[in-house]
């Protein structure tokens, strides 16, 4: 079945530094990947839609200069949290949609970011 | 952004009992999905519903796509301890396609007492 690998699973960084999170589709190609943020005991909130070869589409209220998204290939999208602050600490999850279509959105296992 | 109304927020049940949870929306969705999320993990798809009125089963799980396309329910029969987790409903407004976003419910936290 479709597998999405997300790395790292956990990261701790200092305030002011940047962190890159990778999302890879292992056995399928994805023109579209989605990035979500989830706070404890809350639902997933879509941050942006990552489109291969073009600019990401950000949801209202999400700072595109702070959350940089790059979708350089059909199997890899990256989310970089720039100049991280403690309020950026959260669980970030990606999902990928196969090029071949269908309705299945496969999610990565998430990245727990802690900014100290 | 928009969220689906999912209830109940949490459930505490005994092993062997049946469970039911539902999602409603003020607008129409063309696809309904049910996910389960374990702590520290990403959501895993349980059931996908594509047509209004559709009733689909996956083992002990059964889900239905409401006739009005504004609601869906998920039933779990004969619950077991490993059913513990957070269950999310998600709706998609457009059928298929790669650029159609999911809208999530707030989740139902299920606890199963052995």
XYZ file of C-alpha atoms in Angstrom:
230
model
C 0.000 0.000 0.000
C 0.899 3.669 -0.177
C 3.522 4.680 2.370
C 4.510 8.176 3.396
C 7.702 8.627 5.374
C 8.170 11.726 7.500
C 11.487 12.696 9.054
C 12.495 13.509 11.699
C 9.916 12.100 14.092
C 11.088 14.379 16.884
C 13.249 17.488 16.920
C 14.247 19.978 19.558
C 15.709 23.281 18.440
C 16.686 26.580 19.949
C 14.680 29.734 19.414
C 15.764 31.585 16.315
C 17.011 28.558 14.436
C 15.380 26.861 11.466
C 14.146 23.302 11.202
C 13.460 21.281 8.074
C 10.935 18.453 7.990
C 10.843 15.994 5.103
C 7.858 14.157 3.689
C 8.500 11.373 1.195
C 6.116 9.146 -0.701
C 7.969 5.832 -0.773
C 6.090 3.748 -3.301
C 4.096 6.259 -5.313
C 4.441 9.652 -6.901
C 2.532 12.594 -5.540
C 1.978 15.875 -7.320
C 0.224 17.170 -4.253
C 1.170 16.940 -0.607
C -0.483 18.615 2.344
C 1.037 19.945 5.557
C -0.949 19.998 8.776
C -0.358 21.255 12.272
C -1.899 19.640 15.305
C -1.943 20.972 18.864
C -2.453 18.603 21.808
C -5.955 17.163 21.979
C -6.993 19.102 18.902
C -7.760 18.272 15.323
C -5.543 18.609 12.275
C -5.424 22.090 10.801
C -4.319 22.399 7.203
C -1.395 24.780 6.817
C -0.642 24.559 3.117
C -0.964 22.553 -0.051
C 2.345 21.673 -1.649
C 2.332 21.344 -5.435
C 5.241 19.762 -7.286
C 7.033 22.284 -9.431
C 5.030 25.286 -8.307
C 4.475 27.476 -5.284
C 2.626 26.154 -2.296
C -0.851 27.386 -1.485
C -1.125 28.563 2.104
C -4.235 28.626 4.235
C -5.446 31.901 5.643
C -3.422 32.991 8.634
C -0.373 30.836 7.865
C 2.792 32.857 7.324
C 4.391 31.685 4.114
C 7.707 33.329 4.961
C 7.859 31.472 8.237
C 6.758 28.083 6.965
C 8.677 27.523 3.763
C 7.478 24.663 1.603
C 9.405 23.110 -1.242
C 8.070 20.309 -3.440
C 11.007 19.751 -5.751
C 10.181 16.225 -6.876
C 7.213 13.907 -7.183
C 8.234 12.064 -4.028
C 9.518 14.764 -1.702
C 8.109 17.827 -0.023
C 9.858 19.748 2.736
C 8.566 22.130 5.361
C 11.087 24.515 6.896
C 10.115 26.375 10.045
C 12.264 29.482 9.947
C 13.346 31.494 12.977
C 11.470 29.144 15.221
C 9.866 30.359 18.439
C 8.383 28.372 21.324
C 4.869 29.010 20.000
C 5.845 27.050 16.874
C 6.168 23.936 19.022
C 3.604 21.510 17.698
C 2.985 18.219 15.899
C 3.402 18.619 12.153
C 1.957 15.996 9.812
C 2.141 15.651 6.053
C -0.095 13.715 3.695
C 0.296 12.794 0.057
C -2.132 12.224 -2.774
C -1.096 9.760 -5.522
C -0.646 10.984 -9.099
C -2.692 8.038 -10.236
C -5.678 9.466 -8.440
C -8.129 7.803 -6.154
C -9.423 9.026 -2.877
C -6.827 7.834 -0.432
C -4.838 10.401 1.441
C -1.911 8.705 3.150
C -0.443 10.460 6.163
C 3.090 10.499 7.461
C 3.806 9.568 11.061
C 4.283 13.185 12.110
C 7.074 15.316 13.534
C 7.040 16.563 17.100
C 8.780 19.959 17.118
C 9.849 21.491 20.413
C 11.397 24.944 20.370
C 13.293 25.887 23.530
C -11.114 27.264 8.639
C -14.246 25.178 8.551
C -14.476 22.112 10.729
C -16.978 19.342 10.899
C -19.105 18.881 14.006
C -18.007 15.551 15.467
C -19.560 13.934 18.511
C -19.102 12.731 21.088
C -15.825 14.381 22.093
C -14.862 11.388 24.179
C -16.187 7.979 25.138
C -15.313 5.584 27.944
C -16.589 2.080 27.312
C -16.082 -1.485 28.463
C -14.413 -4.036 26.245
C -17.011 -5.799 24.126
C -19.381 -2.866 23.897
C -20.405 -1.243 20.637
C -19.499 2.362 19.851
C -21.067 4.950 17.627
C -19.801 8.393 16.648
C -20.942 10.861 14.023
C -20.091 13.964 12.076
C -22.343 16.647 10.693
C -21.809 19.620 8.488
C -23.797 22.595 7.331
C -22.504 22.069 3.805
C -22.354 19.141 1.421
C -19.338 16.883 1.095
C -18.863 14.439 -1.761
C -16.524 12.109 0.091
C -16.438 11.171 3.762
C -13.425 9.542 5.377
C -12.859 8.095 8.820
C -9.366 8.014 10.354
C -7.867 6.681 13.560
C -4.893 8.366 15.195
C -2.724 6.757 17.864
C -0.649 8.985 20.181
C 2.371 10.462 18.428
C 1.383 9.017 15.066
C -0.279 10.239 11.906
C -3.898 9.334 11.096
C -4.602 6.004 9.440
C -7.513 5.653 7.034
C -10.223 3.276 8.266
C -13.078 3.700 5.820
C -13.771 5.871 2.778
C -17.303 6.674 1.601
C -17.971 7.976 -1.890
C -21.742 7.950 -2.447
C -24.681 9.325 -0.517
C -26.409 6.531 1.361
C -23.418 4.224 1.059
C -22.862 1.801 3.924
C -19.378 0.300 4.105
C -17.784 -2.153 6.506
C -14.177 -2.885 7.386
C -14.071 -5.742 9.864
C -15.780 -4.571 13.051
C -16.136 -1.055 11.665
C -19.144 0.175 9.739
C -19.623 3.653 8.359
C -22.392 5.340 6.431
C -22.519 8.357 4.159
C -25.677 10.306 4.959
C -28.341 10.756 2.293
C -28.133 14.533 2.563
C -24.321 14.327 2.132
C -24.028 16.467 5.246
C -23.345 13.731 7.762
C -21.691 10.400 8.411
C -21.440 7.933 11.258
C -18.935 5.307 12.321
C -19.828 2.252 14.376
C -17.365 -0.058 16.074
C -18.760 -3.376 17.238
C -17.418 -5.553 20.031
C -14.706 -3.104 21.018
C -11.285 -4.344 22.078
C -8.489 -2.545 23.969
C -6.545 -1.763 20.781
C -9.470 0.319 19.546
C -8.259 3.028 21.918
C -7.317 6.201 20.093
C -8.706 9.322 18.510
C -11.126 8.914 15.634
C -11.501 11.701 13.101
C -14.020 12.192 10.379
C -12.948 14.117 7.299
C -14.874 15.462 4.359
C -13.844 16.299 0.858
C -15.971 18.659 -1.179
C -14.906 17.522 -4.622
C -14.863 13.940 -5.789
C -11.389 12.686 -6.552
C -8.667 14.919 -7.891
C -5.374 15.790 -6.350
C -6.013 19.333 -5.236
C -9.031 18.887 -3.041
C -8.489 19.531 0.607
C -9.838 17.583 3.538
C -11.824 19.191 6.320
C -11.508 17.405 9.650
C -13.784 16.963 12.609
C -12.461 17.687 16.098
C -12.095 14.030 16.910
C -13.575 11.466 19.302
C -11.264 10.124 21.997
C -12.134 6.493 22.654
C -11.058 4.719 25.817
C -11.762 1.013 26.197
C -11.581 -0.522 29.646
C -10.516 -4.180 29.615
